[in-house]
Coordinates of N, CA and C and ligand atoms in Angstrom, one line a residue:
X185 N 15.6 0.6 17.5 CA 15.6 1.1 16.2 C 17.0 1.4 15.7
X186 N 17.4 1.1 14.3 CA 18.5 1.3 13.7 C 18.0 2.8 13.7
X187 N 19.4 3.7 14.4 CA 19.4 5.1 13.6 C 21.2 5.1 13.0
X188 N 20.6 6.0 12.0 CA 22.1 6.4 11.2 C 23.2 7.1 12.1
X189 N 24.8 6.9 11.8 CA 25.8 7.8 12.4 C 26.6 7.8 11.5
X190 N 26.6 9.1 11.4 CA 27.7 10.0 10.0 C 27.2 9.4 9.2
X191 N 28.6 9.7 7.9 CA 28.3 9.8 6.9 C 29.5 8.2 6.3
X192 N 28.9 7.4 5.6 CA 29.7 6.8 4.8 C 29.6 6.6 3.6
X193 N 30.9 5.7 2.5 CA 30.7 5.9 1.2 C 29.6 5.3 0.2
X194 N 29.3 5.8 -0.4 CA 28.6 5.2 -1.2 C 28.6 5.6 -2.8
X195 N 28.3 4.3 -4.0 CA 28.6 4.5 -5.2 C 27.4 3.8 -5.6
X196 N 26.8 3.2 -6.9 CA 26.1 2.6 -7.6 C 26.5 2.2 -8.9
X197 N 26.5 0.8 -9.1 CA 27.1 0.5 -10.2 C 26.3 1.0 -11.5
X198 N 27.4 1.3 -12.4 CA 27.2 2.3 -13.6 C 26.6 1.0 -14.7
X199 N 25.6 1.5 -15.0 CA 25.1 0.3 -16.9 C 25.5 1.1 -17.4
X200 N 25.3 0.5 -19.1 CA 25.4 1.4 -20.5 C 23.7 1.5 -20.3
X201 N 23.2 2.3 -21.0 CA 22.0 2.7 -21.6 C 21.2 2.0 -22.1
X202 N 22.6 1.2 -23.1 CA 21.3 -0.4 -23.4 C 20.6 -0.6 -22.2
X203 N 21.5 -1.4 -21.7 CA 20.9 -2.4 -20.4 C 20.3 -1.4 -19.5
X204 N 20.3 -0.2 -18.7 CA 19.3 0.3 -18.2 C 18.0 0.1 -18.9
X205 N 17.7 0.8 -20.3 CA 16.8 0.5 -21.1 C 16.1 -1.1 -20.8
X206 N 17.1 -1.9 -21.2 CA 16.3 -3.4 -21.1 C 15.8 -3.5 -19.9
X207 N 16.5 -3.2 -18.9 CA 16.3 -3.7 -17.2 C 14.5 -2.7 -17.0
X208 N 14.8 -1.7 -17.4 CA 13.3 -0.8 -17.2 C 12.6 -1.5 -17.9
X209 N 12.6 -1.8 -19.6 CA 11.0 -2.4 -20.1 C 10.9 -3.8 -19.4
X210 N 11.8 -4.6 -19.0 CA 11.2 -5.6 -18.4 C 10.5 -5.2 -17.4
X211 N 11.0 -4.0 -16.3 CA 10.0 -3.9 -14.9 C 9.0 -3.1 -15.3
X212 N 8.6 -2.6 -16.7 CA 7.7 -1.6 -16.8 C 6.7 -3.2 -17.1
X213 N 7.0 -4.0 -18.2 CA 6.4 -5.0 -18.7 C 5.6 -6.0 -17.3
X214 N 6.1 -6.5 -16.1 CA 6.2 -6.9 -15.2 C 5.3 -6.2 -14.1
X215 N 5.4 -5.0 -14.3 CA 5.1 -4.3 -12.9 C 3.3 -3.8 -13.8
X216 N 3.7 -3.6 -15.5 CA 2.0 -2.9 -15.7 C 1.0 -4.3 -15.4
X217 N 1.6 -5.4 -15.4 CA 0.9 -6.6 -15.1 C 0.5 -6.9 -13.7
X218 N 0.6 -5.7 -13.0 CA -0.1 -6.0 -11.3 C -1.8 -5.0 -11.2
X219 N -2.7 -5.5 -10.5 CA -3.7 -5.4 -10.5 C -4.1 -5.5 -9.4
X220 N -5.0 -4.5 -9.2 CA -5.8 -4.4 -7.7 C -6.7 -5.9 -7.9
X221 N -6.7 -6.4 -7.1 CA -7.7 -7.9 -6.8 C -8.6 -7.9 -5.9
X222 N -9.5 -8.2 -5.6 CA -10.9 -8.2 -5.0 C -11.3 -9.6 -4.7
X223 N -11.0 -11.1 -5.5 CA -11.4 -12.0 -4.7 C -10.5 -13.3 -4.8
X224 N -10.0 -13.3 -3.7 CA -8.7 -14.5 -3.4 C -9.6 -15.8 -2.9
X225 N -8.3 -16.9 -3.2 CA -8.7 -18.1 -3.0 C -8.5 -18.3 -1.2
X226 N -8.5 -19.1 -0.4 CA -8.1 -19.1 1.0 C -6.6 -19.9 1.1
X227 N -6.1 -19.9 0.2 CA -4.7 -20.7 0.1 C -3.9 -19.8 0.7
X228 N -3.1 -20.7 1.8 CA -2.3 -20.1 2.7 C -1.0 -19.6 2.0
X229 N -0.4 -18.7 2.7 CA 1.0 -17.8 1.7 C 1.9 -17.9 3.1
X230 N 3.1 -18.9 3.2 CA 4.4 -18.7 4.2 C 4.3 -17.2 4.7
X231 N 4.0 -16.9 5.9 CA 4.4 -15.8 6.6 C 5.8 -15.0 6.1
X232 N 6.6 -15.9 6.3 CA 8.3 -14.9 5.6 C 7.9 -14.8 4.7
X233 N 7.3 -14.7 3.5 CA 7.2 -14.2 2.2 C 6.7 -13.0 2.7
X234 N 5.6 -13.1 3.4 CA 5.3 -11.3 3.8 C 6.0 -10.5 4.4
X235 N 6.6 -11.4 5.1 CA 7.5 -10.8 6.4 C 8.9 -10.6 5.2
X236 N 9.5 -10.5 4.3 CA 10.5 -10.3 2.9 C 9.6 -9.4 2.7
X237 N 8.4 -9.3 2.0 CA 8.0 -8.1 0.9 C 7.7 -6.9 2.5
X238 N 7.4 -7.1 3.5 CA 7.7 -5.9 4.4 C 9.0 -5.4 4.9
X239 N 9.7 -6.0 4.5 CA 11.0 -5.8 5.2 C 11.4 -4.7 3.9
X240 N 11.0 -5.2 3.1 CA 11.7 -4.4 1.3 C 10.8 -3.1 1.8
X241 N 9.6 -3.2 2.1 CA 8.5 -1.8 2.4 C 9.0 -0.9 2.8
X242 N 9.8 -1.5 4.1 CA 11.2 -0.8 4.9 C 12.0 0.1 4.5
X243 N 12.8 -0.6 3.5 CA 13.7 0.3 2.5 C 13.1 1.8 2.0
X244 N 11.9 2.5 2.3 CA 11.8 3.2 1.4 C 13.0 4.7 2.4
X245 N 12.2 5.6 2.0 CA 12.8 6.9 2.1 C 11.4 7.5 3.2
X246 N 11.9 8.3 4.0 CA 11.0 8.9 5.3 C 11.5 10.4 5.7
X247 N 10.5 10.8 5.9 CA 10.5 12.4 6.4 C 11.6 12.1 7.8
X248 N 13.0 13.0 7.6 CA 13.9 12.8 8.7 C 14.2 11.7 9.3
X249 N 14.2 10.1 8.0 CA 14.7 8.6 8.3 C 14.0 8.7 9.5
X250 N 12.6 8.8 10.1 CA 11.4 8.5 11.3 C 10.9 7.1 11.3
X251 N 11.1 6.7 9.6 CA 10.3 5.5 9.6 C 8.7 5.0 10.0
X252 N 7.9 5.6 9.8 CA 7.1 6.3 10.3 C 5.5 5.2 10.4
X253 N 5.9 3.9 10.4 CA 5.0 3.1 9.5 C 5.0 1.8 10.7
X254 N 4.0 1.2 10.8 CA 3.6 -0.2 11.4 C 3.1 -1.5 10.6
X255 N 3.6 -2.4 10.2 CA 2.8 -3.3 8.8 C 2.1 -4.7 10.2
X256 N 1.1 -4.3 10.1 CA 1.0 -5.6 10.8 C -0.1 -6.8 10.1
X257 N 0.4 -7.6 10.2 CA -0.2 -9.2 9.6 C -1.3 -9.5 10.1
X258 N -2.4 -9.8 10.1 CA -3.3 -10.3 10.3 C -4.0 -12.1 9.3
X259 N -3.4 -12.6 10.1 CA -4.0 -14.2 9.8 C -5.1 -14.6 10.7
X260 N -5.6 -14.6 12.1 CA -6.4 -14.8 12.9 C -7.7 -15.1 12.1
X261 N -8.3 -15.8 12.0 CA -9.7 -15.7 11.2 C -10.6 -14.8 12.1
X262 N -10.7 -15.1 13.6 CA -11.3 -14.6 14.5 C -11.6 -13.5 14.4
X263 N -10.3 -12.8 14.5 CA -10.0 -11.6 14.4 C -10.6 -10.4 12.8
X264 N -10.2 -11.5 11.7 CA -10.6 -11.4 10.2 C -12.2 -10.9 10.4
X265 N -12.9 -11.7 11.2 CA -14.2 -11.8 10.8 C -14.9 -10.8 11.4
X266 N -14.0 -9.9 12.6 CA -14.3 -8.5 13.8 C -14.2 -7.5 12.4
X267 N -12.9 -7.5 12.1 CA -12.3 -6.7 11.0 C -13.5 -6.6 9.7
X268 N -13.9 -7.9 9.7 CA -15.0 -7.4 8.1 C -16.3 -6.6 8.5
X269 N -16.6 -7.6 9.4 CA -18.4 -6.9 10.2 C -17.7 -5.0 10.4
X270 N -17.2 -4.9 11.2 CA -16.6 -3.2 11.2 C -16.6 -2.8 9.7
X271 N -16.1 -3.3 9.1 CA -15.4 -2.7 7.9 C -16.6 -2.5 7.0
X272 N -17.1 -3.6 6.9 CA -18.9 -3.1 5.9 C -19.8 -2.5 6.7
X273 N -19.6 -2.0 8.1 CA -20.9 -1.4 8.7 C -20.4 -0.2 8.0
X274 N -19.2 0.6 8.0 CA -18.5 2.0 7.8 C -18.6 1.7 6.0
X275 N -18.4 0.5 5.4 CA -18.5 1.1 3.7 C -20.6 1.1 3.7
X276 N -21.0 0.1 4.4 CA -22.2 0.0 4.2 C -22.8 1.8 4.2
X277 N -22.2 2.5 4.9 CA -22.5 3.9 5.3 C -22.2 4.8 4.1
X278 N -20.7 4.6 4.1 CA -20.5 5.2 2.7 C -21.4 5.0 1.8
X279 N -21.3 3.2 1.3 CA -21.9 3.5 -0.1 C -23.7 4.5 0.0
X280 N -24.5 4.3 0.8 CA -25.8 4.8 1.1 C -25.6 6.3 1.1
X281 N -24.7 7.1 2.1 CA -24.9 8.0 2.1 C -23.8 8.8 2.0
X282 N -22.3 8.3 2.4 CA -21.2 9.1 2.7 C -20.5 9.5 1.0
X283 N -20.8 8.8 0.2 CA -20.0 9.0 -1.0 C -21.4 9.9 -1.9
X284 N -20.7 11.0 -2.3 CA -21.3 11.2 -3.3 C -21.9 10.5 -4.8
X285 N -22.8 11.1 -5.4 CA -23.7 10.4 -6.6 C -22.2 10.4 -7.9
X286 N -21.5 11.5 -7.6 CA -20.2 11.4 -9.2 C -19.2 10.2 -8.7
X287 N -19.0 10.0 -7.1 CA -18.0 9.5 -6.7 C -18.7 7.7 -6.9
X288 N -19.8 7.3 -6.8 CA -20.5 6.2 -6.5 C -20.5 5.8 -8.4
X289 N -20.6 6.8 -9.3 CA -20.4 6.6 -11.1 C -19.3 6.2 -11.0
X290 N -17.9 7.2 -10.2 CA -16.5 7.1 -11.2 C -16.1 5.3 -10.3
X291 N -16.8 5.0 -9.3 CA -16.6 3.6 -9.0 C -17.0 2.5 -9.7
X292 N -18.3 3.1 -10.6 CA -18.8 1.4 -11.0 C -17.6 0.8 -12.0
X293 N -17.1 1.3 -12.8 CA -16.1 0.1 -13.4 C -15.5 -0.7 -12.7
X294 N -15.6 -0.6 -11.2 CA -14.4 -1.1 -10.9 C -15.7 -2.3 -9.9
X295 N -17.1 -2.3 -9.9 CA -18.3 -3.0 -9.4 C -17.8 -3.4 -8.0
X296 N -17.3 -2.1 -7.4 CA -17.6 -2.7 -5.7 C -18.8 -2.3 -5.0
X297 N -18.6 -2.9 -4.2 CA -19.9 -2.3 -2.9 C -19.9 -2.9 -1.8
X298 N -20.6 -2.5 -0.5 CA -20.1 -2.8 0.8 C -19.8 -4.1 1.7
X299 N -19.9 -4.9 0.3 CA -19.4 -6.5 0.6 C -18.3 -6.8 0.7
X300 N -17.1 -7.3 1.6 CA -15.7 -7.3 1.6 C -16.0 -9.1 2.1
X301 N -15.4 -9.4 1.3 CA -15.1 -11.3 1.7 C -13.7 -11.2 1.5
X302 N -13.2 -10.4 0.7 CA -11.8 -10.7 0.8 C -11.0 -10.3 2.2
X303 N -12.1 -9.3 2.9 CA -11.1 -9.7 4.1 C -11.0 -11.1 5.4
X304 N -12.1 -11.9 4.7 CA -11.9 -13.2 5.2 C -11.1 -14.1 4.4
X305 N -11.5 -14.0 3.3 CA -10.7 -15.0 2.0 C -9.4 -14.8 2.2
X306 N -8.9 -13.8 2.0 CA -7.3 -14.0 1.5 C -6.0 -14.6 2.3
X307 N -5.2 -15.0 2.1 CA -4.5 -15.5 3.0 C -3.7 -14.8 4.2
X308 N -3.9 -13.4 4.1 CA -3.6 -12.4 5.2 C -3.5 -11.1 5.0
X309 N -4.3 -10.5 5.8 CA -4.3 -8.9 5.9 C -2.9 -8.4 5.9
X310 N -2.7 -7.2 5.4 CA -1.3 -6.8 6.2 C -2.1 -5.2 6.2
X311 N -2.2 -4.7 7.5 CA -2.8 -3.3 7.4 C -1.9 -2.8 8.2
X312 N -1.6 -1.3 7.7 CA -0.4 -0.6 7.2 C -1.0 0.7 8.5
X313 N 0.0 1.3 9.6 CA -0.5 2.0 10.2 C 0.4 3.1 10.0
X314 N 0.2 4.4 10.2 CA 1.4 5.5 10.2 C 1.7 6.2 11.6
X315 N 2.4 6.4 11.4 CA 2.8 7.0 13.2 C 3.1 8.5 12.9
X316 N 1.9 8.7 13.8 CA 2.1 10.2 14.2 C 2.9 11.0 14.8
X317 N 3.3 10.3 15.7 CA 5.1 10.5 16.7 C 5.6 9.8 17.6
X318 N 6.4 10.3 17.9 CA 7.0 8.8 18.5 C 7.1 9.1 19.7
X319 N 7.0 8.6 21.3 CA 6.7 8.8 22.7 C 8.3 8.1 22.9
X320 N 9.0 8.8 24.2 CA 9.8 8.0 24.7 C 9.2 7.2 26.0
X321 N 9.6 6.4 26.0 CA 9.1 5.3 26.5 C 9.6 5.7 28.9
X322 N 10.6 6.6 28.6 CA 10.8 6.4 29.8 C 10.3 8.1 30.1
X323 N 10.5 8.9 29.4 CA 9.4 10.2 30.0 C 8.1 10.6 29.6
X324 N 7.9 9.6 28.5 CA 6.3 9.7 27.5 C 6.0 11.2 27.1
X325 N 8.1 11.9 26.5 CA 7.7 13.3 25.5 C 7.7 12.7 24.5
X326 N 7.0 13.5 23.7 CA 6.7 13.1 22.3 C 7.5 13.6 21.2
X327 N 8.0 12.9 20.2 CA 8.5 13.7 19.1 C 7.6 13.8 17.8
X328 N 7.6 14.6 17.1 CA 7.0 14.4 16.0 C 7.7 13.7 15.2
X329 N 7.2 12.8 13.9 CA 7.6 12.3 12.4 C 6.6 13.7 11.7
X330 N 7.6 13.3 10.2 CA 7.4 14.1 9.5 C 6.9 13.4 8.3
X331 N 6.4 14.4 7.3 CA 5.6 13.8 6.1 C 5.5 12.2 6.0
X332 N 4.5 12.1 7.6 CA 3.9 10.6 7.4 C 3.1 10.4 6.4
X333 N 2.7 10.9 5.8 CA 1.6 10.7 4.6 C 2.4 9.5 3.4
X334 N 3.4 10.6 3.1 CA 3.9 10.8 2.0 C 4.8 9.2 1.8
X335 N 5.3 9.4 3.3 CA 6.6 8.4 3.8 C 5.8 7.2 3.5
X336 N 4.7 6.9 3.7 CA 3.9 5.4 4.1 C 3.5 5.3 2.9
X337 N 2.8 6.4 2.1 CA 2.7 5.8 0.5 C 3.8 5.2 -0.6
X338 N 5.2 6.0 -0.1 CA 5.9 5.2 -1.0 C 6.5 4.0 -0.1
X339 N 6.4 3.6 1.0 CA 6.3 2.4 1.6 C 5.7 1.0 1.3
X340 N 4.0 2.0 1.2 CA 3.2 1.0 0.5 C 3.2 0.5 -1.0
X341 N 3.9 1.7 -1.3 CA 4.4 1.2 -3.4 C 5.1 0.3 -3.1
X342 N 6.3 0.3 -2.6 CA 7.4 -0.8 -2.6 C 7.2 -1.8 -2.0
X343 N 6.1 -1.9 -1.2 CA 5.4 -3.1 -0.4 C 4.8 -4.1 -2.0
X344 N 3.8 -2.8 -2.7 CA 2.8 -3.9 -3.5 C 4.3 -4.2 -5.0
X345 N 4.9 -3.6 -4.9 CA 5.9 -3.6 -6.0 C 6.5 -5.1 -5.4
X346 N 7.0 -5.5 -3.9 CA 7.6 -6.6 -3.6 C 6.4 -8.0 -4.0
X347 N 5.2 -7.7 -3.3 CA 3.6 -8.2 -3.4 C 3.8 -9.5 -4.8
X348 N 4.1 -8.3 -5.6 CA 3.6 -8.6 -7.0 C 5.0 -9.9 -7.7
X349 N 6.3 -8.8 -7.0 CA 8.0 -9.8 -7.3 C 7.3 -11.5 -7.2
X350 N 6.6 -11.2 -5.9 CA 6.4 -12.8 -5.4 C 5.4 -13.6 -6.4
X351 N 4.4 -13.1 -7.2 CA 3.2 -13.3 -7.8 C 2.4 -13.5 -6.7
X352 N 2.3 -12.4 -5.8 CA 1.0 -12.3 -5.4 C 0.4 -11.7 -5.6
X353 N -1.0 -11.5 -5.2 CA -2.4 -11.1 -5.2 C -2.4 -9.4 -4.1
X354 N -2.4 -8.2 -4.3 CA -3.0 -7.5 -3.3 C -4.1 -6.6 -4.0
X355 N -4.7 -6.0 -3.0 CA -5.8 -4.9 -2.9 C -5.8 -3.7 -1.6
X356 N -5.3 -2.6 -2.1 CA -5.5 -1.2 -1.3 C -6.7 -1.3 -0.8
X357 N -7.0 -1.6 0.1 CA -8.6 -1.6 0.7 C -8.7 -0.4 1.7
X358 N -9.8 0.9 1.3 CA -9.4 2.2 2.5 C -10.9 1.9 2.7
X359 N -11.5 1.5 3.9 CA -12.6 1.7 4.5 C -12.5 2.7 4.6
X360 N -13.5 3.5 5.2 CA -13.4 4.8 5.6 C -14.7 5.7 6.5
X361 N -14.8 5.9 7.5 CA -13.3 6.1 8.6 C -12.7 4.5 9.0
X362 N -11.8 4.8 9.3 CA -11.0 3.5 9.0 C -10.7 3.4 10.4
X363 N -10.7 4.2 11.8 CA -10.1 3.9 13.1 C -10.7 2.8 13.7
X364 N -11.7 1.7 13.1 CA -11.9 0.5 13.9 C -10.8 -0.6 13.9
X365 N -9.8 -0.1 12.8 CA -8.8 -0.9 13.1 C -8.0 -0.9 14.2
X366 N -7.6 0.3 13.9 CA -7.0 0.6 15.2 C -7.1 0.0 16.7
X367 N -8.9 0.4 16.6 CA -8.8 -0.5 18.0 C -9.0 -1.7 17.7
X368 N -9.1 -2.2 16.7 CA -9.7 -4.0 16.7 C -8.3 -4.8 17.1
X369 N -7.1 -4.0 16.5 CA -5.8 -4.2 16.7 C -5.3 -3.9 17.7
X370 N -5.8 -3.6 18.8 CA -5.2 -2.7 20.1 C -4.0 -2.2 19.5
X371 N -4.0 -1.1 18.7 CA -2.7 -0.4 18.7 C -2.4 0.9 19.3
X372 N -1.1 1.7 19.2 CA -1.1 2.3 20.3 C -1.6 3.6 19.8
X373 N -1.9 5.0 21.0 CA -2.6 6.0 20.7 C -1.6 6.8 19.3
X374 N -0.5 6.6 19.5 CA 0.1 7.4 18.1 C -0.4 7.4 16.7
X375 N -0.6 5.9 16.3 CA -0.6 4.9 15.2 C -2.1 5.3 14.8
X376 N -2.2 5.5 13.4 CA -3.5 5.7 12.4 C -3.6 4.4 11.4
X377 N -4.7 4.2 11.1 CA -4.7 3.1 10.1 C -4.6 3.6 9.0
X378 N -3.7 3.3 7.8 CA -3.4 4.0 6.7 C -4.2 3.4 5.5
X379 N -3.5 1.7 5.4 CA -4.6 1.2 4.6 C -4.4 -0.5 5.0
X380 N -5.9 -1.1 4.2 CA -5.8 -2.8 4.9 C -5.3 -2.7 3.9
X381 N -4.4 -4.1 3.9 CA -4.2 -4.4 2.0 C -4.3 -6.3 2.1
X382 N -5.5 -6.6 1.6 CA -5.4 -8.1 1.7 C -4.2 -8.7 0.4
X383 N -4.1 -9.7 0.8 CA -2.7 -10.4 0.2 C -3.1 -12.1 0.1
X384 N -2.8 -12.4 -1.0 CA -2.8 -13.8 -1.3 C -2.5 -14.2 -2.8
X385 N -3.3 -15.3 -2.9 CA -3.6 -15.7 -4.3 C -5.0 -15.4 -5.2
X386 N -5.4 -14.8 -6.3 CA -6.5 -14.8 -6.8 C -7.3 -16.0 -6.8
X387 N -8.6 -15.7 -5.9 CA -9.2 -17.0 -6.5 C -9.7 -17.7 -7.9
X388 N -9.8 -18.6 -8.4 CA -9.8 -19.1 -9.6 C -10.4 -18.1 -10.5
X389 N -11.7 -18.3 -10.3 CA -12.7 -17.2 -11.5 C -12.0 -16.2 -11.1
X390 N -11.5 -15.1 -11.2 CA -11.2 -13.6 -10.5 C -10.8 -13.2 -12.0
X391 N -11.7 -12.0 -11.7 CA -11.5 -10.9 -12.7 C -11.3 -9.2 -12.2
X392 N -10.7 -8.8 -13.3 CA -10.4 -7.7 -13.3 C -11.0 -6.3 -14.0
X393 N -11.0 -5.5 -13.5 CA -11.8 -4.6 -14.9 C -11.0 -4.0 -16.0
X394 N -11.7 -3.9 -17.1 CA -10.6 -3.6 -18.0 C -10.5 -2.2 -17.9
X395 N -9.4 -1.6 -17.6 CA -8.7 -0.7 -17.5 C -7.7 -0.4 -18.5
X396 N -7.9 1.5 -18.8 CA -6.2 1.6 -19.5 C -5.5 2.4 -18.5
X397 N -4.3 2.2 -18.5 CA -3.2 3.7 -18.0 C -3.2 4.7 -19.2
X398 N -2.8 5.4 -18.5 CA -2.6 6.7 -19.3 C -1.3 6.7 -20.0
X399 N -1.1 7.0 -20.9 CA 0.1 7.0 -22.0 C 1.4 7.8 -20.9
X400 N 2.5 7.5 -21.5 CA 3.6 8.3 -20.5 C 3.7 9.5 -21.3
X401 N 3.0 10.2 -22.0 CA 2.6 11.7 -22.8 C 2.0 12.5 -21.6
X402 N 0.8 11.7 -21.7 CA 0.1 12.1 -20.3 C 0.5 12.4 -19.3
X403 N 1.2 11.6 -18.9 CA 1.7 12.2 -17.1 C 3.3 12.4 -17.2
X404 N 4.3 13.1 -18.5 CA 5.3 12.9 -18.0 C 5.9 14.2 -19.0
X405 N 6.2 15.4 -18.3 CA 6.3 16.5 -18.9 C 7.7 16.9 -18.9
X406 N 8.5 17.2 -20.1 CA 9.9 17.6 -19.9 C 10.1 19.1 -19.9
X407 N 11.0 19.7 -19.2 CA 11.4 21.2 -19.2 C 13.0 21.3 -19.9
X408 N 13.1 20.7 -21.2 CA 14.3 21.4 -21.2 C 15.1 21.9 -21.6
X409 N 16.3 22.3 -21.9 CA 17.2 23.8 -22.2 C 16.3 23.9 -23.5
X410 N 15.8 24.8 -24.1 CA 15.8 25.4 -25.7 C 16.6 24.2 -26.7
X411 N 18.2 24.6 -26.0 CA 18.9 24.2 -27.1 C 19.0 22.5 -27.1
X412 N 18.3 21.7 -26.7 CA 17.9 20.5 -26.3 C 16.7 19.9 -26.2
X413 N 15.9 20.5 -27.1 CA 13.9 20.0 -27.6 C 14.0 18.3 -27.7
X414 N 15.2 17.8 -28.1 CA 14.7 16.5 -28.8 C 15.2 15.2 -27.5
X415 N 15.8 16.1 -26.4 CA 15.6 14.9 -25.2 C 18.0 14.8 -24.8
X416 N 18.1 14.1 -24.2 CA 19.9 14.1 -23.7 C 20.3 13.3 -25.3
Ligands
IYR42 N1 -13.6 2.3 0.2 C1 -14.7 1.8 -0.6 C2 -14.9 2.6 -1.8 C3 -13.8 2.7 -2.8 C4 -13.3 4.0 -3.1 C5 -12.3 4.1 -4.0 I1 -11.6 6.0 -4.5 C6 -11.9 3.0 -4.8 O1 -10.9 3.2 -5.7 C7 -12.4 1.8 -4.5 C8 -13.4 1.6 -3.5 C9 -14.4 0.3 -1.0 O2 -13.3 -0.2 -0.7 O3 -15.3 -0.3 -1.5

């Protein structure tokens, strides 16, 4: 594992305001154009294109640089088809009994249910594990990582944010309980499954639900000086 030593320099090159401005509405324009997807074609996707949008996942920021995250690829069909049968026995549960009657409403716009094809269809799983601590390998003490939660969600943004750079297809898919991955993947006792996320191409007919975002009024509050109401 790359760890850091000391400190070195660093700068970022300076825009004017225009061009910040432009450079944001293009990625705002670009990025409101990605969409959870639910049914992919089986068209294959080059491994390094995943193996690039994971590497960028990499980059993010971690509780004490722990890095705290496992992306592993799943192409195996074999393996796909262990992964789905588990995966709808535990939503088949949910949807019947584990989710509540408000939780089962605020889903139907979005018309799922305990059928998953996309984890056979798409051209590869990439499910996302967090590490709970890290073992040394020659006395098996343990250390802890820190805000793994936190660390793997913005992992996973910059994952579906690279996803999307490519024009691909993903879907946050959280079974739940989700530990049959774990073992379907022999992975090790540290490691939790965070989320599947299938990856590909949309299949032809695929649709989306119509959705709005919320205005940036909505979720974006300023605090500032008195003498400065109208913004810098
Ligand atoms: N995990 C289930 C249910 C589900 C829950 C939420 I919250 C969603 O936004 C979507 C689905 C499933 O994947 O069907």
């Amino acid at each position: 594992m790359s760890k850091g030593k000391g400190h070195i320099p660093y700068t970022l090159p300076r825009q004017e305001p225009e061009e910040m401005r432009r450079r944001l509405d293009a990625m705002y324009l670009h990025l409101s154009n990605r969409r959870s997807v639910r049914s992919f074609s089986s068209e294959p996707v080059p491994i390094d294109i995943l193996e690039r949008a994971i590497h960028i996942a990499g980059t993010a920021p971690s509780g004490a640089h722990k890095q705290p995250w496992t992306f592993c690829i799943v192409t195996d069909p074999a393996l796909r088809t262990r992964i789905r049968q588990a995966a709808e026995e535990e939503e088949e549960r949910s949807y019947s009994s584990r989710m509540s009657d408000r939780w089962l409403e605020d889903l139907q716009p979005l018309a799922t249910d305990h059928i998953k094809p996309f984890i056979e269809d798409a051209a590869a799983l990439i499910i996302v594990f967090r590490r709970l601590h890290e073992k040394d390998p020659d006395t098996g003490d343990k250390y802890p990582n820190y805000y793994v939660q936190e660390s793997c969600g913005i992992a996973v943004g910059l994952l579906l944010s690279a996803l999307h750079e490519a024009g691909l297809a993903a879907l946050t898919h959280t079974p739940s309980p989700m530990n049959f991955l774990g073992e379907l993947l022999n992975r090790p006792e540290n490691e939790r499954a965070f989320l599947n996320i299938p990856v590909g191409w949309p299949a032809e007919d695929t649709t989306v639900p119509l959705l709005l975002r919320k205005s940036l009024d909505e979720i974006c509050v300023h605090y500032a000086p008195p003498s400065n109401k109208g913004g810098l």
